[in-house]
């Protein structure tokens, strides 16, 4: 089909970022169209339907705060919402604000080209759309481009293969099967305990052992929910004052782990362990900054692992050696205990690497592991993958692939020099994946809408990050990251999980100073951006 629609803005993606962007644009009087590859809304939560998929940020925090009626009427049922419930929430939002009429589903944007004469973007899709918009907003998600490693012989496998990030909607029944899971990140750690209950035999192929803290998920207490809803906006404001956009109500965390007496340290870490979830890393202010401090927390978690796993040899293999929190900390429900089951086996790929996938299973150096199903829990080409698979061409014929050949370069994670009127929601160079995504998404959507409103009010045609501002921003992000322990391991934050991807630390740690800086940029008339008249 073809379309020659002209709109103020083209939005790519109908996950939480795209949905709110569309709503915000429309409510400010702009016309917009959203293109979405999936059949329906939800983004990450539409695609990631693997068994046990659940958010690792608490449900009362992982929700939009822009509409009082929405936040008051929606009822979460569990402390950590499951994927089906989050997807129902995304659908509820789409219905409530009548968003679907401007979303073109089952449509992938293939190319976007900036036309200098008209300062507009021409967007093409795999279904023949040809749409022109003044603005192009990339709401493509940070973890939406699945990473499937190229393992020799993979295509010859006679059984079924799945990727956690593109899970079949009808579900998968592993009953009676021998299943192999490749990977031990968050997706694997959530799905392994459930697959283990179904499968005849489960073999986990681990390249890097992961740290995990318990979720202690449970039904929400209606009284606590009512109390929080009575002051929801205060709560949201508190979230924005935390480095990560969540966990504001958990007391403590201001001191150094190195100053704590040993019994005080273990009490505090135990308190965080008993509380559950990602706030474990907030126990002290230097856990992600100082190696020695980090080691205290890592040691505590490794000791927990050894208490949980019965076989010391298996516990040794499961014990992570990197800095805790360097790779995204996993939040689990019974992950390590799963290795006490007789039908669960661990292959440590450090000692026994995969040689090939065969028709019958996975062959490592010590022999073949016969399998009927392989689950690739191998993550994503994070933050840049979804942007770079679209052929985006900016000013002077410069492609985004060329501009980012040495890694992503942005100003504020919102704009890119050479690409006027293009915005990246939670783009590289912004706090993004180091925060509660809903907080960062809401912040970016509102900043972008204000910016577009400013252009309209002042009869301006285009906004573009300047090279010097972008240069300085990239340096700033690298400098902040270098003060942390984040760059010390091969994480997807660095792009290290994708062979050949340039190693650059992509997100910016620390939400409040970032948000303050973005506000300052807007107040100063968009310092660091060039604004042009028609
Ligand atoms: P991930 O964290 O990148 O984990 C991928 C796993 O696959 C890692 O263990 C990785 O090992 C392994 N792997 C990759 N390529 C491999 C290869 N060629 N051979 C063997 N192993 C290989 O991906 P994910 O688990 O999908 O999670 C990604 C992110 O999504 C998370 O960090 C989190 O931010 C988000 N997420 C959140 C939730 C939640 O809210 N609870 C759930 C799932 C995902 P290496 O470590 O050695 O690279």
Short mmCIF file of C-alpha atoms in Angstrom, two decimals, residues 136-446:
data_model
loop_
_atom_site.label_atom_id
_atom_site.label_comp_id
_atom_site.label_asym_id
_atom_site.label_seq_id
_atom_site.Cartn_x
_atom_site.Cartn_y
_atom_site.Cartn_z
CA UNK A 136 11.16 12.35 13.40
CA UNK A 137 10.99 10.84 16.86
CA UNK A 138 12.72 7.52 17.38
CA UNK A 139 10.86 5.62 20.08
CA UNK A 140 12.50 2.40 18.98
CA UNK A 141 13.45 1.10 22.43
CA UNK A 142 16.83 0.24 23.87
CA UNK A 143 16.44 -3.53 23.99
CA UNK A 144 14.46 -4.27 20.88
CA UNK A 145 16.96 -5.63 18.40
CA UNK A 146 17.50 -9.28 19.33
CA UNK A 147 21.08 -10.53 19.34
CA UNK A 148 21.38 -14.10 18.10
CA UNK A 149 25.00 -15.21 18.05
CA UNK A 150 26.30 -16.85 14.94
CA UNK A 151 27.16 -20.33 16.10
CA UNK A 152 28.41 -22.74 13.51
CA UNK A 153 25.76 -25.28 12.49
CA UNK A 154 22.86 -23.39 14.11
CA UNK A 155 20.74 -23.71 10.97
CA UNK A 156 21.16 -27.48 10.95
CA UNK A 157 19.51 -27.97 14.36
CA UNK A 158 16.60 -30.41 13.94
CA UNK A 159 14.70 -29.25 17.03
CA UNK A 160 13.01 -25.91 17.76
CA UNK A 161 14.90 -22.68 18.42
CA UNK A 162 13.59 -19.62 20.25
CA UNK A 163 14.93 -16.21 21.26
CA UNK A 164 13.60 -14.79 24.53
CA UNK A 165 13.20 -11.39 22.86
CA UNK A 166 10.94 -12.69 20.05
CA UNK A 167 9.01 -15.37 21.90
CA UNK A 168 6.05 -17.08 20.14
CA UNK A 169 2.78 -15.48 21.21
CA UNK A 170 1.05 -18.81 21.60
CA UNK A 171 3.67 -19.88 24.17
CA UNK A 172 5.92 -22.94 24.12
CA UNK A 173 5.34 -26.23 25.90
CA UNK A 174 8.65 -27.89 26.81
CA UNK A 175 7.02 -30.85 28.57
CA UNK A 176 9.10 -33.97 28.16
CA UNK A 177 11.82 -32.20 26.14
CA UNK A 178 15.54 -31.81 26.58
CA UNK A 179 16.06 -28.05 26.46
CA UNK A 180 19.24 -25.99 26.22
CA UNK A 181 19.34 -22.35 27.31
CA UNK A 182 22.24 -20.27 26.01
CA UNK A 183 22.91 -17.24 28.21
CA UNK A 184 22.52 -16.36 31.87
CA UNK A 185 21.43 -12.70 31.84
CA UNK A 186 18.11 -11.35 33.20
CA UNK A 187 15.94 -13.08 30.59
CA UNK A 188 17.60 -16.47 31.18
CA UNK A 189 17.50 -16.10 34.94
CA UNK A 190 13.77 -15.41 34.86
CA UNK A 191 12.91 -18.20 32.44
CA UNK A 192 15.23 -21.00 33.63
CA UNK A 193 13.32 -21.84 36.85
CA UNK A 194 10.08 -22.16 34.90
CA UNK A 195 11.51 -24.08 31.95
CA UNK A 196 13.20 -26.43 34.46
CA UNK A 197 9.81 -27.33 35.92
CA UNK A 198 8.48 -28.28 32.48
CA UNK A 199 11.41 -29.82 30.68
CA UNK A 200 12.63 -33.37 31.05
CA UNK A 201 16.23 -32.12 31.15
CA UNK A 202 17.49 -28.56 31.08
CA UNK A 203 21.08 -27.70 30.23
CA UNK A 204 22.22 -24.13 30.85
CA UNK A 205 25.15 -22.91 28.74
CA UNK A 206 26.80 -20.16 30.76
CA UNK A 207 29.46 -17.87 29.32
CA UNK A 208 29.57 -15.38 32.21
CA UNK A 209 28.03 -16.11 35.59
CA UNK A 210 25.58 -13.42 36.72
CA UNK A 211 24.87 -11.85 40.07
CA UNK A 212 21.26 -12.13 41.16
CA UNK A 213 19.28 -10.79 44.10
CA UNK A 214 15.86 -12.10 45.09
CA UNK A 215 12.70 -10.34 43.94
CA UNK A 216 10.50 -11.62 46.79
CA UNK A 217 7.61 -10.92 44.48
CA UNK A 218 4.19 -10.97 46.13
CA UNK A 219 0.66 -9.71 45.77
CA UNK A 220 0.39 -5.98 46.49
CA UNK A 221 -1.21 -4.97 49.75
CA UNK A 222 -4.30 -2.90 48.82
CA UNK A 223 -3.85 -0.69 51.89
CA UNK A 224 -0.25 0.17 50.95
CA UNK A 225 -1.35 0.88 47.37
CA UNK A 226 -4.09 3.21 48.59
CA UNK A 227 -1.64 5.08 50.80
CA UNK A 228 0.84 5.50 47.98
CA UNK A 229 -1.83 6.61 45.53
CA UNK A 230 -2.91 9.29 48.01
CA UNK A 231 0.45 10.95 47.41
CA UNK A 232 1.38 9.58 44.01
CA UNK A 233 2.67 12.86 42.60
CA UNK A 234 4.95 13.41 45.61
CA UNK A 235 6.21 9.87 45.10
CA UNK A 236 6.87 10.55 41.40
CA UNK A 237 8.80 13.72 42.30
CA UNK A 238 10.89 11.70 44.77
CA UNK A 239 11.65 9.15 42.05
CA UNK A 240 13.07 11.91 39.88
CA UNK A 241 15.44 12.86 42.68
CA UNK A 242 17.07 9.43 42.78
CA UNK A 243 19.98 8.50 40.53
CA UNK A 244 18.02 5.64 38.99
CA UNK A 245 14.45 6.93 39.01
CA UNK A 246 13.22 4.38 41.55
CA UNK A 247 13.65 3.22 45.14
CA UNK A 248 13.17 6.62 46.75
CA UNK A 249 11.43 5.21 49.82
CA UNK A 250 14.21 2.86 50.85
CA UNK A 251 16.10 4.55 53.64
CA UNK A 252 19.89 4.79 53.87
CA UNK A 253 22.51 4.37 51.21
CA UNK A 254 24.34 7.65 51.83
CA UNK A 255 27.52 6.30 53.39
CA UNK A 256 30.54 4.41 52.14
CA UNK A 257 30.66 0.64 52.49
CA UNK A 258 34.30 1.06 53.47
CA UNK A 259 33.34 3.12 56.54
CA UNK A 260 30.87 0.54 57.81
CA UNK A 261 31.91 -1.81 60.62
CA UNK A 262 31.73 -5.47 59.50
CA UNK A 263 28.58 -6.31 61.49
CA UNK A 264 26.89 -3.09 60.38
CA UNK A 265 27.80 -3.87 56.76
CA UNK A 266 26.37 -7.37 56.86
CA UNK A 267 23.22 -6.11 58.63
CA UNK A 268 22.64 -3.51 55.95
CA UNK A 269 23.34 -5.89 53.06
CA UNK A 270 21.08 -8.48 54.68
CA UNK A 271 18.36 -5.82 55.09
CA UNK A 272 18.64 -5.00 51.37
CA UNK A 273 18.69 -8.70 50.46
CA UNK A 274 15.54 -9.24 52.53
CA UNK A 275 13.91 -6.21 50.93
CA UNK A 276 14.74 -7.62 47.48
CA UNK A 277 15.37 -6.17 44.05
CA UNK A 278 17.77 -3.72 42.47
CA UNK A 279 17.94 -1.44 45.49
CA UNK A 280 20.53 -3.86 46.84
CA UNK A 281 23.11 -1.77 44.99
CA UNK A 282 21.89 1.37 46.75
CA UNK A 283 23.02 0.07 50.16
CA UNK A 284 26.11 2.31 50.01
CA UNK A 285 27.04 5.22 47.81
CA UNK A 286 30.31 3.73 46.59
CA UNK A 287 29.29 0.24 45.50
CA UNK A 288 29.45 1.20 41.83
CA UNK A 289 32.42 3.51 42.24
CA UNK A 290 34.99 1.79 44.42
CA UNK A 291 36.36 -1.67 43.73
CA UNK A 292 36.93 -2.52 47.35
CA UNK A 293 33.44 -1.41 48.37
CA UNK A 294 31.97 -3.35 45.48
CA UNK A 295 33.87 -6.43 46.52
CA UNK A 296 32.17 -6.39 49.93
CA UNK A 297 28.74 -6.52 48.32
CA UNK A 298 29.87 -9.10 45.74
CA UNK A 299 31.29 -11.28 48.49
CA UNK A 300 27.98 -11.12 50.39
CA UNK A 301 26.01 -12.26 47.33
CA UNK A 302 28.47 -15.04 46.49
CA UNK A 303 28.10 -16.31 50.08
CA UNK A 304 24.31 -16.40 49.56
CA UNK A 305 24.81 -18.38 46.37
CA UNK A 306 26.89 -20.95 48.24
CA UNK A 307 24.17 -21.28 50.88
CA UNK A 308 21.55 -21.89 48.18
CA UNK A 309 23.36 -24.26 45.80
CA UNK A 310 23.94 -27.73 47.29
CA UNK A 311 26.81 -28.89 45.07
CA UNK A 312 29.95 -26.81 45.79
CA UNK A 313 31.37 -27.55 42.33
CA UNK A 314 28.22 -26.16 40.69
CA UNK A 315 28.26 -23.18 43.07
CA UNK A 316 31.85 -22.48 42.03
CA UNK A 317 30.83 -22.32 38.38
CA UNK A 318 27.81 -20.14 39.16
CA UNK A 319 29.86 -17.69 41.21
CA UNK A 320 30.34 -14.45 39.27
CA UNK A 321 33.78 -12.89 39.33
CA UNK A 322 33.14 -9.49 37.77
CA UNK A 323 32.15 -6.34 39.63
CA UNK A 324 28.57 -6.65 40.97
CA UNK A 325 26.29 -4.28 39.05
CA UNK A 326 28.77 -3.83 36.20
CA UNK A 327 26.44 -5.95 34.10
CA UNK A 328 22.81 -5.25 34.89
CA UNK A 329 22.06 -6.91 38.24
CA UNK A 330 19.51 -9.72 37.80
CA UNK A 331 16.44 -9.96 39.99
CA UNK A 332 15.40 -13.56 40.41
CA UNK A 333 12.88 -15.98 41.80
CA UNK A 334 14.58 -19.26 42.61
CA UNK A 335 17.31 -19.08 39.94
CA UNK A 336 20.23 -20.56 41.86
CA UNK A 337 18.00 -23.08 43.68
CA UNK A 338 17.01 -24.43 40.26
CA UNK A 339 20.50 -25.93 39.96
CA UNK A 340 19.65 -28.24 42.90
CA UNK A 341 17.10 -30.00 40.69
CA UNK A 342 18.29 -33.34 39.30
CA UNK A 343 17.09 -32.45 35.79
CA UNK A 344 19.15 -29.24 35.55
CA UNK A 345 22.75 -29.21 34.32
CA UNK A 346 25.26 -26.39 33.97
CA UNK A 347 27.87 -26.15 31.24
CA UNK A 348 30.50 -23.53 31.95
CA UNK A 349 31.52 -22.30 28.53
CA UNK A 350 34.73 -20.83 29.95
CA UNK A 351 36.00 -24.38 30.49
CA UNK A 352 33.95 -26.15 27.87
CA UNK A 353 33.14 -23.83 24.96
CA UNK A 354 30.52 -24.47 22.30
CA UNK A 355 32.12 -25.92 19.18
CA UNK A 356 28.99 -26.17 17.07
CA UNK A 357 25.29 -26.70 16.99
CA UNK A 358 24.47 -30.03 15.38
CA UNK A 359 21.15 -31.46 14.16
CA UNK A 360 20.90 -33.29 17.51
CA UNK A 361 21.97 -30.60 19.98
CA UNK A 362 24.91 -28.50 21.11
CA UNK A 363 28.45 -29.85 20.90
CA UNK A 364 30.97 -28.48 23.36
CA UNK A 365 34.60 -29.56 23.65
CA UNK A 366 33.64 -32.37 26.05
CA UNK A 367 30.88 -33.84 23.88
CA UNK A 368 27.39 -33.44 22.50
CA UNK A 369 24.41 -32.36 24.61
CA UNK A 370 21.33 -33.84 22.91
CA UNK A 371 18.44 -31.35 22.76
CA UNK A 372 14.97 -30.99 21.31
CA UNK A 373 14.84 -27.22 21.89
CA UNK A 374 17.35 -24.38 22.14
CA UNK A 375 16.48 -21.10 23.86
CA UNK A 376 18.71 -18.19 22.92
CA UNK A 377 18.61 -15.91 25.97
CA UNK A 378 21.43 -13.99 24.35
CA UNK A 379 20.19 -10.43 24.72
CA UNK A 380 20.07 -7.49 22.38
CA UNK A 381 22.07 -5.18 20.20
CA UNK A 382 21.25 -2.60 22.83
CA UNK A 383 20.57 1.11 22.47
CA UNK A 384 21.83 1.52 18.92
CA UNK A 385 20.68 -1.69 17.18
CA UNK A 386 17.12 -0.61 16.48
CA UNK A 387 18.25 2.83 15.27
CA UNK A 388 21.00 1.59 12.99
CA UNK A 389 18.92 -1.02 11.23
CA UNK A 390 16.89 1.84 9.74
CA UNK A 391 18.58 3.64 6.87
CA UNK A 392 18.61 7.13 8.42
CA UNK A 393 20.18 9.84 6.26
CA UNK A 394 20.72 13.33 7.60
CA UNK A 395 22.07 16.59 6.25
CA UNK A 396 24.46 16.34 3.30
CA UNK A 397 23.69 12.67 2.73
CA UNK A 398 25.35 11.62 6.00
CA UNK A 399 24.01 8.30 7.23
CA UNK A 400 23.59 7.53 10.92
CA UNK A 401 25.70 4.43 10.37
CA UNK A 402 28.56 6.67 9.17
CA UNK A 403 28.04 9.25 11.90
CA UNK A 404 28.14 6.51 14.56
CA UNK A 405 30.85 4.35 13.00
CA UNK A 406 33.03 4.84 16.09
CA UNK A 407 30.11 4.44 18.48
CA UNK A 408 27.00 6.53 19.12
CA UNK A 409 27.49 10.30 19.42
CA UNK A 410 24.62 12.43 20.64
CA UNK A 411 23.92 15.66 22.44
CA UNK A 412 21.97 14.89 25.65
CA UNK A 413 21.00 11.52 24.17
CA UNK A 414 18.24 13.48 22.45
CA UNK A 415 19.72 14.95 19.29
CA UNK A 416 22.48 14.13 16.80
CA UNK A 417 24.63 16.66 14.92
CA UNK A 418 23.88 16.40 11.22
CA UNK A 419 20.35 15.12 11.84
CA UNK A 420 18.09 18.14 12.34
CA UNK A 421 14.61 17.62 13.84
CA UNK A 422 15.45 14.03 14.79
CA UNK A 423 14.94 13.06 18.43
CA UNK A 424 15.96 9.82 20.13
CA UNK A 425 13.89 8.91 23.18
CA UNK A 426 16.19 7.43 25.86
CA UNK A 427 19.00 7.51 23.34
CA UNK A 428 22.67 6.74 24.06
CA UNK A 429 24.21 9.53 26.10
CA UNK A 430 21.18 9.82 28.39
CA UNK A 431 20.50 7.92 31.67
CA UNK A 432 18.09 5.63 29.84
CA UNK A 433 18.73 1.97 30.72
CA UNK A 434 20.42 2.86 34.01
CA UNK A 435 17.09 4.19 35.24
CA UNK A 436 13.47 3.27 35.62
CA UNK A 437 12.62 3.52 31.90
CA UNK A 438 9.22 5.02 32.55
CA UNK A 439 10.80 7.98 34.36
CA UNK A 440 13.32 8.55 31.58
CA UNK A 441 10.74 8.09 28.84
CA UNK A 442 8.36 10.56 30.42
CA UNK A 443 11.15 13.06 30.88
CA UNK A 444 12.29 12.82 27.26
CA UNK A 445 8.80 12.89 25.77
CA UNK A 446 7.97 16.06 27.70
#
